[in-house]
């Protein structure tokens, strides 16, 4: 099955700096890659996603890049704010199969 | 829109008892629901995929006789932890995939159920 690895496991940045989280996946058939944000004690919320026919997608301060050949994708958060502090999970999915396989998570702390 | 609820939010039970957790899509029909398990400060581990009207598909290493899943309607899936033991204590989260439409790929998560087995 699919194996998703995520790095780093923890990340601290100063407010205003950028944060980058990287994920790799093993199944070349995976073609949908969502990113979820989970605040303490709350449910995961989708923040951005990318399909394999696209190399990059941006939504305001958040962007995701995908390298299909290398089987890795990254989340970029610019101009970080304290409210960005949370755990971020990447996931990989084969669109026809539905299942999401999550990475191990990155705990992001934005220091005011 | 796209709200998923879970009940109960927290349950404490004695070892050996069974616990049922409900997952409901409140304002949309969910062709597929997923059950995850999350240990403290760890990732979401997919346990099983549940399609309405058919048997659930379990991930490798998940005991189907211990974690019974029923998806009786397009808005309700239940997870029953049978003969629960302390090692089953965890945070169980469901998610629902909307049927078709522009958001057909997105999974909407429930708030989770914290199970503590004494």
mmCIF file of C-alpha atoms in Angstrom:
data_model
loop_
_atom_site.group_PDB
_atom_site.id
_atom_site.type_symbol
_atom_site.label_atom_id
_atom_site.label_comp_id
_atom_site.label_asym_id
_atom_site.label_seq_id
_atom_site.Cartn_x
_atom_site.Cartn_y
_atom_site.Cartn_z
ATOM 1 C CA UNK A 1 0.000 0.000 0.000
ATOM 2 C CA UNK A 2 0.877 3.651 -0.015
ATOM 3 C CA UNK A 3 3.507 4.947 2.407
ATOM 4 C CA UNK A 4 3.665 8.657 3.081
ATOM 5 C CA UNK A 5 6.573 10.193 4.935
ATOM 6 C CA UNK A 6 6.563 13.732 6.276
ATOM 7 C CA UNK A 7 9.328 16.020 7.529
ATOM 8 C CA UNK A 8 10.032 17.705 9.795
ATOM 9 C CA UNK A 9 8.008 16.393 12.716
ATOM 10 C CA UNK A 10 8.309 19.722 14.520
ATOM 11 C CA UNK A 11 8.979 23.176 13.165
ATOM 12 C CA UNK A 12 9.338 26.509 14.917
ATOM 13 C CA UNK A 13 9.491 29.775 12.997
ATOM 14 C CA UNK A 14 9.383 33.442 13.867
ATOM 15 C CA UNK A 15 6.234 35.300 12.976
ATOM 16 C CA UNK A 16 6.520 36.624 9.451
ATOM 17 C CA UNK A 17 8.970 33.962 8.316
ATOM 18 C CA UNK A 18 8.138 31.139 5.912
ATOM 19 C CA UNK A 19 7.520 27.507 6.804
ATOM 20 C CA UNK A 20 8.062 24.528 4.521
ATOM 21 C CA UNK A 21 6.845 21.006 5.139
ATOM 22 C CA UNK A 22 7.840 18.160 2.844
ATOM 23 C CA UNK A 23 6.229 14.824 2.084
ATOM 24 C CA UNK A 24 7.170 11.851 -0.039
ATOM 25 C CA UNK A 25 4.948 9.052 -1.227
ATOM 26 C CA UNK A 26 5.644 5.590 -2.547
ATOM 27 C CA UNK A 27 2.780 4.683 -4.870
ATOM 28 C CA UNK A 28 3.189 6.224 -8.303
ATOM 29 C CA UNK A 29 -0.551 5.709 -8.858
ATOM 30 C CA UNK A 30 -1.370 8.338 -6.230
ATOM 31 C CA UNK A 31 -2.730 11.404 -7.950
ATOM 32 C CA UNK A 32 -4.414 13.541 -5.319
ATOM 33 C CA UNK A 33 -2.565 15.225 -2.463
ATOM 34 C CA UNK A 34 -4.474 17.176 0.190
ATOM 35 C CA UNK A 35 -3.039 19.026 3.157
ATOM 36 C CA UNK A 36 -4.920 19.195 6.435
ATOM 37 C CA UNK A 37 -4.496 21.461 9.445
ATOM 38 C CA UNK A 38 -5.450 20.142 12.860
ATOM 39 C CA UNK A 39 -5.586 22.401 15.880
ATOM 40 C CA UNK A 40 -5.359 20.845 19.307
ATOM 41 C CA UNK A 41 -8.472 18.821 20.121
ATOM 42 C CA UNK A 42 -10.152 19.727 16.865
ATOM 43 C CA UNK A 43 -10.917 17.958 13.636
ATOM 44 C CA UNK A 44 -8.589 18.122 10.619
ATOM 45 C CA UNK A 45 -9.513 20.826 8.136
ATOM 46 C CA UNK A 46 -8.526 20.857 4.476
ATOM 47 C CA UNK A 47 -6.343 23.863 3.687
ATOM 48 C CA UNK A 48 -5.184 23.127 0.162
ATOM 49 C CA UNK A 49 -4.952 20.240 -2.261
ATOM 50 C CA UNK A 50 -3.258 19.464 -5.551
ATOM 51 C CA UNK A 51 -3.856 16.974 -8.316
ATOM 52 C CA UNK A 52 -1.138 15.222 -10.230
ATOM 53 C CA UNK A 53 -1.787 17.138 -13.427
ATOM 54 C CA UNK A 54 -0.688 20.343 -11.707
ATOM 55 C CA UNK A 55 2.790 21.231 -10.498
ATOM 56 C CA UNK A 56 1.935 24.069 -8.174
ATOM 57 C CA UNK A 57 -1.099 25.635 -6.558
ATOM 58 C CA UNK A 58 -1.367 28.757 -4.471
ATOM 59 C CA UNK A 59 -4.024 30.164 -2.194
ATOM 60 C CA UNK A 60 -3.052 33.450 -0.560
ATOM 61 C CA UNK A 61 -0.222 32.656 1.893
ATOM 62 C CA UNK A 62 -0.330 28.922 1.263
ATOM 63 C CA UNK A 63 1.157 27.085 -1.691
ATOM 64 C CA UNK A 64 1.755 23.466 -2.552
ATOM 65 C CA UNK A 65 4.238 22.073 -5.069
ATOM 66 C CA UNK A 66 4.301 18.594 -6.539
ATOM 67 C CA UNK A 67 7.125 16.697 -8.211
ATOM 68 C CA UNK A 68 5.621 13.532 -9.653
ATOM 69 C CA UNK A 69 8.914 12.177 -10.901
ATOM 70 C CA UNK A 70 10.509 12.363 -7.481
ATOM 71 C CA UNK A 71 7.241 11.514 -5.747
ATOM 72 C CA UNK A 72 7.348 14.388 -3.335
ATOM 73 C CA UNK A 73 5.214 17.390 -2.550
ATOM 74 C CA UNK A 74 5.627 20.322 -0.239
ATOM 75 C CA UNK A 75 3.543 22.852 1.667
ATOM 76 C CA UNK A 76 4.775 26.419 1.813
ATOM 77 C CA UNK A 77 3.342 28.957 4.229
ATOM 78 C CA UNK A 78 4.573 32.525 3.833
ATOM 79 C CA UNK A 79 4.288 35.433 6.265
ATOM 80 C CA UNK A 80 3.430 33.051 9.078
ATOM 81 C CA UNK A 81 1.131 34.187 11.869
ATOM 82 C CA UNK A 82 0.609 32.779 15.382
ATOM 83 C CA UNK A 83 -2.745 31.369 14.298
ATOM 84 C CA UNK A 84 -0.910 29.172 11.812
ATOM 85 C CA UNK A 85 0.370 27.169 14.788
ATOM 86 C CA UNK A 86 -1.117 23.672 14.496
ATOM 87 C CA UNK A 87 -0.323 20.187 13.300
ATOM 88 C CA UNK A 88 -0.242 19.809 9.546
ATOM 89 C CA UNK A 89 -0.789 16.515 7.770
ATOM 90 C CA UNK A 90 -0.125 15.678 4.169
ATOM 91 C CA UNK A 91 -1.951 12.825 2.489
ATOM 92 C CA UNK A 92 -1.849 10.877 -0.736
ATOM 93 C CA UNK A 93 -4.731 9.243 -2.511
ATOM 94 C CA UNK A 94 -5.557 7.387 -5.667
ATOM 95 C CA UNK A 95 -8.641 9.200 -6.871
ATOM 96 C CA UNK A 96 -10.406 6.067 -7.942
ATOM 97 C CA UNK A 97 -9.708 4.372 -4.642
ATOM 98 C CA UNK A 98 -10.827 7.082 -2.251
ATOM 99 C CA UNK A 99 -8.584 6.196 0.664
ATOM 100 C CA UNK A 100 -6.291 8.839 2.112
ATOM 101 C CA UNK A 101 -2.959 7.797 3.544
ATOM 102 C CA UNK A 102 -1.645 10.422 5.899
ATOM 103 C CA UNK A 103 1.868 11.493 6.684
ATOM 104 C CA UNK A 104 3.094 11.513 10.259
ATOM 105 C CA UNK A 105 2.317 15.159 10.833
ATOM 106 C CA UNK A 106 4.290 18.322 11.482
ATOM 107 C CA UNK A 107 3.732 20.376 14.592
ATOM 108 C CA UNK A 108 4.240 23.997 13.543
ATOM 109 C CA UNK A 109 4.799 26.689 16.139
ATOM 110 C CA UNK A 110 4.871 30.325 15.065
ATOM 111 C CA UNK A 111 6.636 32.438 17.660
ATOM 112 C CA UNK A 112 5.223 35.971 18.013
ATOM 113 C CA UNK B 1 -22.336 22.963 4.531
ATOM 114 C CA UNK B 2 -20.487 19.609 4.645
ATOM 115 C CA UNK B 3 -20.766 18.993 8.373
ATOM 116 C CA UNK B 4 -19.922 15.656 9.930
ATOM 117 C CA UNK B 5 -20.860 14.816 13.490
ATOM 118 C CA UNK B 6 -19.764 12.048 15.809
ATOM 119 C CA UNK B 7 -21.411 10.665 18.890
ATOM 120 C CA UNK B 8 -20.351 10.315 21.593
ATOM 121 C CA UNK B 9 -17.517 12.809 21.815
ATOM 122 C CA UNK B 10 -16.009 11.026 24.805
ATOM 123 C CA UNK B 11 -16.690 7.633 26.280
ATOM 124 C CA UNK B 12 -15.192 5.766 29.203
ATOM 125 C CA UNK B 13 -15.912 2.079 29.505
ATOM 126 C CA UNK B 14 -14.814 -0.971 31.404
ATOM 127 C CA UNK B 15 -12.556 -3.554 29.847
ATOM 128 C CA UNK B 16 -14.541 -6.246 28.058
ATOM 129 C CA UNK B 17 -17.488 -4.085 27.100
ATOM 130 C CA UNK B 18 -18.429 -2.954 23.595
ATOM 131 C CA UNK B 19 -18.713 0.650 22.502
ATOM 132 C CA UNK B 20 -20.546 2.024 19.480
ATOM 133 C CA UNK B 21 -19.498 5.254 17.815
ATOM 134 C CA UNK B 22 -21.736 6.992 15.300
ATOM 135 C CA UNK B 23 -20.637 9.120 12.379
ATOM 136 C CA UNK B 24 -23.223 11.216 10.559
ATOM 137 C CA UNK B 25 -23.060 13.514 7.571
ATOM 138 C CA UNK B 26 -25.568 16.198 8.497
ATOM 139 C CA UNK B 27 -26.147 18.101 5.283
ATOM 140 C CA UNK B 28 -24.913 15.883 2.479
ATOM 141 C CA UNK B 29 -24.972 12.316 1.324
ATOM 142 C CA UNK B 30 -21.763 10.424 1.832
ATOM 143 C CA UNK B 31 -21.108 7.569 -0.529
ATOM 144 C CA UNK B 32 -18.045 6.633 1.427
ATOM 145 C CA UNK B 33 -17.036 7.080 5.019
ATOM 146 C CA UNK B 34 -13.660 6.391 6.553
ATOM 147 C CA UNK B 35 -12.618 5.507 10.070
ATOM 148 C CA UNK B 36 -9.284 6.625 11.476
ATOM 149 C CA UNK B 37 -7.499 6.093 14.728
ATOM 150 C CA UNK B 38 -5.223 8.765 16.157
ATOM 151 C CA UNK B 39 -2.896 8.344 19.102
ATOM 152 C CA UNK B 40 -1.718 11.448 20.989
ATOM 153 C CA UNK B 41 0.592 13.577 18.885
ATOM 154 C CA UNK B 42 0.523 11.033 16.087
ATOM 155 C CA UNK B 43 -0.941 10.807 12.649
ATOM 156 C CA UNK B 44 -4.327 9.576 11.511
ATOM 157 C CA UNK B 45 -4.154 5.887 10.790
ATOM 158 C CA UNK B 46 -6.749 4.668 8.333
ATOM 159 C CA UNK B 47 -8.618 1.712 9.795
ATOM 160 C CA UNK B 48 -11.290 0.988 7.227
ATOM 161 C CA UNK B 49 -13.273 2.308 4.295
ATOM 162 C CA UNK B 50 -17.022 2.026 4.497
ATOM 163 C CA UNK B 51 -19.328 2.185 1.487
ATOM 164 C CA UNK B 52 -23.051 2.428 1.976
ATOM 165 C CA UNK B 53 -24.758 -0.923 1.659
ATOM 166 C CA UNK B 54 -21.628 -3.017 1.394
ATOM 167 C CA UNK B 55 -19.037 -4.545 3.663
ATOM 168 C CA UNK B 56 -16.256 -2.342 4.921
ATOM 169 C CA UNK B 57 -12.746 -2.711 3.591
ATOM 170 C CA UNK B 58 -10.221 -2.966 6.383
ATOM 171 C CA UNK B 59 -6.604 -1.908 6.262
ATOM 172 C CA UNK B 60 -3.919 -4.460 6.901
ATOM 173 C CA UNK B 61 -3.490 -5.189 10.590
ATOM 174 C CA UNK B 62 -6.953 -3.995 11.607
ATOM 175 C CA UNK B 63 -9.110 -6.743 13.100
ATOM 176 C CA UNK B 64 -12.488 -6.672 11.411
ATOM 177 C CA UNK B 65 -14.090 -8.784 14.119
ATOM 178 C CA UNK B 66 -12.958 -6.333 16.757
ATOM 179 C CA UNK B 67 -13.851 -3.143 14.924
ATOM 180 C CA UNK B 68 -17.274 -3.722 13.424
ATOM 181 C CA UNK B 69 -18.357 -1.180 10.866
ATOM 182 C CA UNK B 70 -21.860 -0.723 9.566
ATOM 183 C CA UNK B 71 -22.822 1.809 6.906
ATOM 184 C CA UNK B 72 -26.562 1.445 6.762
ATOM 185 C CA UNK B 73 -27.406 4.696 5.002
ATOM 186 C CA UNK B 74 -25.820 7.509 3.016
ATOM 187 C CA UNK B 75 -25.641 9.614 6.159
ATOM 188 C CA UNK B 76 -24.680 7.178 8.903
ATOM 189 C CA UNK B 77 -21.801 4.848 9.620
ATOM 190 C CA UNK B 78 -21.124 3.174 12.952
ATOM 191 C CA UNK B 79 -17.956 1.743 14.443
ATOM 192 C CA UNK B 80 -18.341 -0.769 17.251
ATOM 193 C CA UNK B 81 -15.289 -1.603 19.305
ATOM 194 C CA UNK B 82 -16.062 -5.066 20.640
ATOM 195 C CA UNK B 83 -14.657 -6.403 23.903
ATOM 196 C CA UNK B 84 -12.650 -3.256 24.382
ATOM 197 C CA UNK B 85 -9.326 -3.361 26.205
ATOM 198 C CA UNK B 86 -7.085 -0.573 27.497
ATOM 199 C CA UNK B 87 -4.926 -0.738 24.376
ATOM 200 C CA UNK B 88 -7.993 0.254 22.341
ATOM 201 C CA UNK B 89 -8.022 3.599 24.114
ATOM 202 C CA UNK B 90 -7.537 6.186 21.418
ATOM 203 C CA UNK B 91 -9.087 9.027 19.473
ATOM 204 C CA UNK B 92 -11.338 7.705 16.723
ATOM 205 C CA UNK B 93 -12.164 10.069 13.862
ATOM 206 C CA UNK B 94 -14.484 9.453 10.969
ATOM 207 C CA UNK B 95 -14.599 11.280 7.689
ATOM 208 C CA UNK B 96 -17.147 11.380 4.916
ATOM 209 C CA UNK B 97 -16.678 11.811 1.218
ATOM 210 C CA UNK B 98 -19.354 13.764 -0.567
ATOM 211 C CA UNK B 99 -21.094 12.062 -3.477
ATOM 212 C CA UNK B 100 -19.977 13.737 -6.708
ATOM 213 C CA UNK B 101 -19.800 17.440 -7.351
ATOM 214 C CA UNK B 102 -16.857 19.782 -7.233
ATOM 215 C CA UNK B 103 -16.018 18.718 -3.718
ATOM 216 C CA UNK B 104 -16.262 15.026 -4.503
ATOM 217 C CA UNK B 105 -12.665 14.345 -3.581
ATOM 218 C CA UNK B 106 -12.586 16.136 -0.277
ATOM 219 C CA UNK B 107 -13.050 14.284 2.976
ATOM 220 C CA UNK B 108 -14.886 16.065 5.743
ATOM 221 C CA UNK B 109 -13.882 15.027 9.212
ATOM 222 C CA UNK B 110 -15.955 14.522 12.283
ATOM 223 C CA UNK B 111 -14.861 16.030 15.614
ATOM 224 C CA UNK B 112 -13.613 12.680 16.873
ATOM 225 C CA UNK B 113 -14.496 10.379 19.752
ATOM 226 C CA UNK B 114 -12.116 9.884 22.607
ATOM 227 C CA UNK B 115 -12.362 6.326 23.932
ATOM 228 C CA UNK B 116 -10.895 5.464 27.300
ATOM 229 C CA UNK B 117 -10.998 1.826 28.366
ATOM 230 C CA UNK B 118 -10.363 1.210 32.038
#
